[in-house]
Tab-separated table of C-alpha atoms in Angstrom:
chain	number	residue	atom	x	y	z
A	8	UNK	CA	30.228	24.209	15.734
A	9	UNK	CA	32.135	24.344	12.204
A	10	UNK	CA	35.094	25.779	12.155
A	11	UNK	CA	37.999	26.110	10.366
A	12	UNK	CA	41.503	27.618	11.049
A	13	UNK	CA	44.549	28.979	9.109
A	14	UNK	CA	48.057	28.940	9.773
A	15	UNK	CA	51.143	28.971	8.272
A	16	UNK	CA	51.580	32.271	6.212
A	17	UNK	CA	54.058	35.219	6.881
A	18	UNK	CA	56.989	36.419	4.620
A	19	UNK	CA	58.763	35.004	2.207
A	20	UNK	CA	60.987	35.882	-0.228
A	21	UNK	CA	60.411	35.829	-4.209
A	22	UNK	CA	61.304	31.884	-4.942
A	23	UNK	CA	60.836	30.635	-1.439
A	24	UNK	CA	58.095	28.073	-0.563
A	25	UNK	CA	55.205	27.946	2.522
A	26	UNK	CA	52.706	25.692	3.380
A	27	UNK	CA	49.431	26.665	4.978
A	28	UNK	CA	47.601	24.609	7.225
A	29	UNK	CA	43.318	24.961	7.400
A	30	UNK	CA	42.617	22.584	11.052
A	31	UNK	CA	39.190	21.939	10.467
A	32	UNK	CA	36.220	21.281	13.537
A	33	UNK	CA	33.067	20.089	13.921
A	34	UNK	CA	32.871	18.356	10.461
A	35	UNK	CA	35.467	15.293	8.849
A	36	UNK	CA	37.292	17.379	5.992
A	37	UNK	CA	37.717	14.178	3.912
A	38	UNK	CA	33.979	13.587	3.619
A	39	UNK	CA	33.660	17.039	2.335
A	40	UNK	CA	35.145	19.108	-0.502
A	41	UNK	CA	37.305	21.823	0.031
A	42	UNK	CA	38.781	25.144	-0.920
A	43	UNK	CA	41.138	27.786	-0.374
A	44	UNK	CA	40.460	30.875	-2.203
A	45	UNK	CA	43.029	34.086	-1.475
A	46	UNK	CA	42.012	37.850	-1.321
A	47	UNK	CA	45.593	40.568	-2.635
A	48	UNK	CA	45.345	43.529	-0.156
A	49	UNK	CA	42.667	46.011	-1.059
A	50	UNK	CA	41.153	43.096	-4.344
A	51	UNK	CA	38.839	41.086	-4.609
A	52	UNK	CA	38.330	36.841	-4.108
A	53	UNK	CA	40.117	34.750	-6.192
A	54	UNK	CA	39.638	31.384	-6.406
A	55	UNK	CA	43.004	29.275	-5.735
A	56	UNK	CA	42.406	25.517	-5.731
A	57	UNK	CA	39.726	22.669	-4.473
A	58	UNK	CA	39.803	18.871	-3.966
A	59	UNK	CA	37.121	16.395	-3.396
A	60	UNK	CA	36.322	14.339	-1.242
A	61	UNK	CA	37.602	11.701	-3.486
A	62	UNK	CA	41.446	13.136	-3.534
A	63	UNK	CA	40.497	14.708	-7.276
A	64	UNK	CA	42.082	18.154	-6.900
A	65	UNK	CA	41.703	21.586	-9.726
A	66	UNK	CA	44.307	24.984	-9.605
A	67	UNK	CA	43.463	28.355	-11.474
A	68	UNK	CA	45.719	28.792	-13.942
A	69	UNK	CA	47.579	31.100	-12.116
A	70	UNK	CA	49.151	28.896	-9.377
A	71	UNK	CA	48.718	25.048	-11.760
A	72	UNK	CA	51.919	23.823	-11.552
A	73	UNK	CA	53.417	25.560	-8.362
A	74	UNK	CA	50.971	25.212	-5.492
A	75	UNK	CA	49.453	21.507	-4.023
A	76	UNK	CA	46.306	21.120	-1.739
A	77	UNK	CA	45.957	18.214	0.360
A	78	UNK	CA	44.662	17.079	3.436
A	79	UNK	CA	45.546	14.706	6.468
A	80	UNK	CA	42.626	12.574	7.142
A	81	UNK	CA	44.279	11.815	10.589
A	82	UNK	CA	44.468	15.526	11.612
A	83	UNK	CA	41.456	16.399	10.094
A	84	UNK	CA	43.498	19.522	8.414
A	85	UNK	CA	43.671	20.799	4.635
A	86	UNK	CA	46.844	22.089	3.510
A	87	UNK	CA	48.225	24.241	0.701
A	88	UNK	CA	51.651	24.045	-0.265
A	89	UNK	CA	52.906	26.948	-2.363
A	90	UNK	CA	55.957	26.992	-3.901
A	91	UNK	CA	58.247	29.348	-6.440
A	92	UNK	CA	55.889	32.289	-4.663
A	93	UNK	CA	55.541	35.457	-6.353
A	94	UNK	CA	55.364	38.586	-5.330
A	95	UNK	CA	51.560	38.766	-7.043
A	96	UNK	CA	50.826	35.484	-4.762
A	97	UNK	CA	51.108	38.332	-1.495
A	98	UNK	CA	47.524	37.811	-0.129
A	99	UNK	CA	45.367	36.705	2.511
A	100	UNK	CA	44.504	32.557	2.188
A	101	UNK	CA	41.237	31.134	3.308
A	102	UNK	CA	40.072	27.850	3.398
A	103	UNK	CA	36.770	26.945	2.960
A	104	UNK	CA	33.910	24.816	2.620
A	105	UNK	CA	32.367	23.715	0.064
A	106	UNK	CA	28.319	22.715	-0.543
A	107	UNK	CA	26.242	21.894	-2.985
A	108	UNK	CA	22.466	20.482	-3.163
A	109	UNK	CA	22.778	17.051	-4.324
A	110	UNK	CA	19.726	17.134	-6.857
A	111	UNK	CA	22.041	19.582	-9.024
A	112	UNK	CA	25.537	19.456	-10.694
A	113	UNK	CA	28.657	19.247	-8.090
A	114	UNK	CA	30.429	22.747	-9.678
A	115	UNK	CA	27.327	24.957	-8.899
A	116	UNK	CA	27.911	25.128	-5.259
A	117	UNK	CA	29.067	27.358	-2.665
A	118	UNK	CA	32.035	28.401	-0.011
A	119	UNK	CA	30.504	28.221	3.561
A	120	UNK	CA	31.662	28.662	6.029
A	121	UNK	CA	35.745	30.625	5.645
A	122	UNK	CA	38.533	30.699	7.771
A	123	UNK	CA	39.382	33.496	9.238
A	124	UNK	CA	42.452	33.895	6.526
A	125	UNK	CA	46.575	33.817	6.791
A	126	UNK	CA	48.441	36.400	5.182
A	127	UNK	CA	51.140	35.202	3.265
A	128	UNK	CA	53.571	38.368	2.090
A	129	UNK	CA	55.894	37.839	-0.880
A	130	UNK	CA	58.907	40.059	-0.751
A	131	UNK	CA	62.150	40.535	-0.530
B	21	UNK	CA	37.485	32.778	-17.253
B	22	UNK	CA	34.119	34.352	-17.192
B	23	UNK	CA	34.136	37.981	-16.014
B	24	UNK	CA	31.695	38.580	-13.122
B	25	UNK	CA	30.732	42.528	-12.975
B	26	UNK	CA	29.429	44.248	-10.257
B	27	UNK	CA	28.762	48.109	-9.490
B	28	UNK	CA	32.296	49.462	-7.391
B	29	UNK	CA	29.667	50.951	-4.902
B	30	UNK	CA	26.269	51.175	-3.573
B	31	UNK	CA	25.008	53.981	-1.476
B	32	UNK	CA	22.082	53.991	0.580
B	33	UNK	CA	20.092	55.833	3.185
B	34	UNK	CA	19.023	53.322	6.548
B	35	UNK	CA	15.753	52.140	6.125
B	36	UNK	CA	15.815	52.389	2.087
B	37	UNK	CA	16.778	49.340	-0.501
B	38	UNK	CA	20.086	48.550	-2.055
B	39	UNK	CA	20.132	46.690	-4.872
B	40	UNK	CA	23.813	45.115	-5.994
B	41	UNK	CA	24.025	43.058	-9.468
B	42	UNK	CA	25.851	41.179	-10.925
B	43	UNK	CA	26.325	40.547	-14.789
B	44	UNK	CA	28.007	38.011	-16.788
B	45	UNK	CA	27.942	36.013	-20.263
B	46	UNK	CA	25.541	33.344	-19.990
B	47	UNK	CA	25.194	33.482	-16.301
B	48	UNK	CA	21.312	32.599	-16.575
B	49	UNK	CA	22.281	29.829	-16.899
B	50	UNK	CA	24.192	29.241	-13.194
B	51	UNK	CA	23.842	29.192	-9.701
B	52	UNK	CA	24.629	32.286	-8.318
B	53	UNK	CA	25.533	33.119	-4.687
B	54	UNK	CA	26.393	36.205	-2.568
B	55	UNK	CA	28.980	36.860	0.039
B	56	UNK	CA	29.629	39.696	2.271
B	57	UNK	CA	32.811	40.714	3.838
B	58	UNK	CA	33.146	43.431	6.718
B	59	UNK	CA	36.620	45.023	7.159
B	60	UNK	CA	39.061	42.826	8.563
B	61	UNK	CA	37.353	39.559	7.878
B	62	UNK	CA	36.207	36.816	6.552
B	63	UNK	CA	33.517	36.589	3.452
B	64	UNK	CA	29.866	35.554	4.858
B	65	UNK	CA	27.795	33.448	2.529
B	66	UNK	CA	24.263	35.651	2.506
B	67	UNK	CA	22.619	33.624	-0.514
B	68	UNK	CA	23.127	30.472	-2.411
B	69	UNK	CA	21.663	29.186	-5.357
B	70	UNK	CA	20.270	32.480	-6.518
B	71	UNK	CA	17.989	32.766	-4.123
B	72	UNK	CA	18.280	30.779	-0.852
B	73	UNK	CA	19.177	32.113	2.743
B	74	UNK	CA	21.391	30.633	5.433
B	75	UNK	CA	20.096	29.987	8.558
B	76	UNK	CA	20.789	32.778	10.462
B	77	UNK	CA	20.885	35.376	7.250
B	78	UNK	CA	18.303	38.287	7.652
B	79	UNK	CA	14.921	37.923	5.412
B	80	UNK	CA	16.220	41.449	4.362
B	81	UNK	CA	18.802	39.908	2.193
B	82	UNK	CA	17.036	38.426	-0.945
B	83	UNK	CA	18.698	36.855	-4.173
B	84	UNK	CA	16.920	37.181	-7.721
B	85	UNK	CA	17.574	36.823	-11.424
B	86	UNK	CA	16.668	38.777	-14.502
B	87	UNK	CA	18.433	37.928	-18.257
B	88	UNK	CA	22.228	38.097	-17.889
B	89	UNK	CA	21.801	40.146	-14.799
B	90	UNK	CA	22.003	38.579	-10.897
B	91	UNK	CA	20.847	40.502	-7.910
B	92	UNK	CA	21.110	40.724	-4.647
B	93	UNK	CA	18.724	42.984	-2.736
B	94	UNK	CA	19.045	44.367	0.807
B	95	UNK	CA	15.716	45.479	2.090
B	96	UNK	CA	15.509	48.268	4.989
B	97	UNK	CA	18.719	48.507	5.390
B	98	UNK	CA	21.193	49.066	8.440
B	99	UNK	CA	24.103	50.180	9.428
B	100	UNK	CA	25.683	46.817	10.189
B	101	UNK	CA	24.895	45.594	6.502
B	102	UNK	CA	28.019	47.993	5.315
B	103	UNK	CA	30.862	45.872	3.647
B	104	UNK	CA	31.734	44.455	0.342
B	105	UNK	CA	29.631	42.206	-1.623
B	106	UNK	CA	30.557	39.212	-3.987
B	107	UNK	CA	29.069	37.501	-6.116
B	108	UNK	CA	30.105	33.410	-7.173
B	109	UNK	CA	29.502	31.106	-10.187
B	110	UNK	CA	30.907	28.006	-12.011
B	111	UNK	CA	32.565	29.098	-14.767
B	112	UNK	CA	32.439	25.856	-17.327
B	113	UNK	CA	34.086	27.393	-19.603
B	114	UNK	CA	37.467	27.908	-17.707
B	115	UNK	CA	36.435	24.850	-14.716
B	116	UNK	CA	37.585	27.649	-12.508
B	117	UNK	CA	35.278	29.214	-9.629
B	118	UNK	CA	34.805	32.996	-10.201
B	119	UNK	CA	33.819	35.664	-7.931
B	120	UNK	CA	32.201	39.472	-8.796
B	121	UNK	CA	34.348	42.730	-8.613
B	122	UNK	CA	32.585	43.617	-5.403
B	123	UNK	CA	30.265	46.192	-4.476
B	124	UNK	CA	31.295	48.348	-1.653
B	125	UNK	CA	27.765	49.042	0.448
B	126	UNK	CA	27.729	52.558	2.076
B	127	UNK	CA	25.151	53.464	4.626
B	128	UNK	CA	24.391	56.877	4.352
């Protein structure tokens, strides 16, 4: 069964920095692109960041600069490492998978399946 | 990036059809797919690539396309399909992945 599982968030204070963890089953995360996408209390989805399989990773321009995704081949686990958090950065983090049919373009697929999120709280 | 907008809320009676769209600038032109999130956890993909079900998705839950407009219909619907629906597209303008407003799905 896929399956994929967050850790790591909890609160921080304005500044501060966390890294969440994504430990992956039932499929080899670097043979597959990945995604963490983060959901503010009571908002929507926002997309956060995504690598390839290749190591190529892409930020929204709201975290470029501050947060890193990576991944431990050996542990089979994605990571996100956020750093100078804001208080607007208070959400819940998933990690996901990420498909796409092969006979189209790479950047018209989809998240499937989600962790079950970490809540990361900025405040002080 | 592109703006994705859906309808804040859908109501409908068990048994009847909701319909949830979603409308954006150019977005004819991409792949659209459809999540739904329950309370308390995680989004669900329902449809990909406009149209297509997961294994284990309902035939109830159908995907279609018409202009600038996505949709997302729910056919005979039941209680258990209440939550909040997104919808998901490349944007190439920004290279950023965007997601809908949400609908919020109310069984009556």
């Amino acid at each position: 069964e896929v399956q994929l599982v967050e850790t790591g968030g909890g609160l921080i204070q304005p500044g501060g920095s966390l890294r969440l963890s994504c430990a992956a089953s039932g499929f080899t995360v670097s043979s597959n692109y990945m995604s963490w996408v983060r959901q503010a209390p009571g908002k929507g989805l926002e997309w956060v960041s995504f690598i390839y399989s290749g190591g190529s990773t892409y930020y929204a321009d709201s975290v470029k600069g501050r947060f890193t995704i990576s991944r431990d081949n050996s542990k089979n686990t994605l990571y996100l490492q956020m750093n100078s958090l804001r208080a607007e950065d208070t959400a819940v983090y998933y990690c996901a998978r990420y498909h796409y049919d092969s006979s189209g373009y790479i950047e018209d697929g989809w998240f499937d399946p989600w962790g079950q999120g970490t809540l990361v709280t900025v405040s002080s | 990036s592109s703006v994705l907008t859906q309808p804040p809320s859908v109501s409908v009676a068990p048994g009847k059809t909701a319909r949830i769209t979603c409308g954006g600038k150019n977005i004819g032109s991409k792949s659209v797919h459809w999540y739904q999130q329950k309370p308390g956890q995680a989004p669900v993909l329902v449809i990909y690539y406009d149209s297509d079900r997961p294994s284990g998705i309902p035939e109830r839950f159908s995907g279609s396309y018409s202009g600038n407009t996505a949709t997302l219909t729910i056919s005979r619907v039941e209680a258990g399909d209440e939550a909040e629906y997104y919808c998901q597209v490349w944007d190439s303008t920004s290279d950023h992945y965007v997601f809908g407003t949400g609908t919020k799905v109310t069984v009556l």
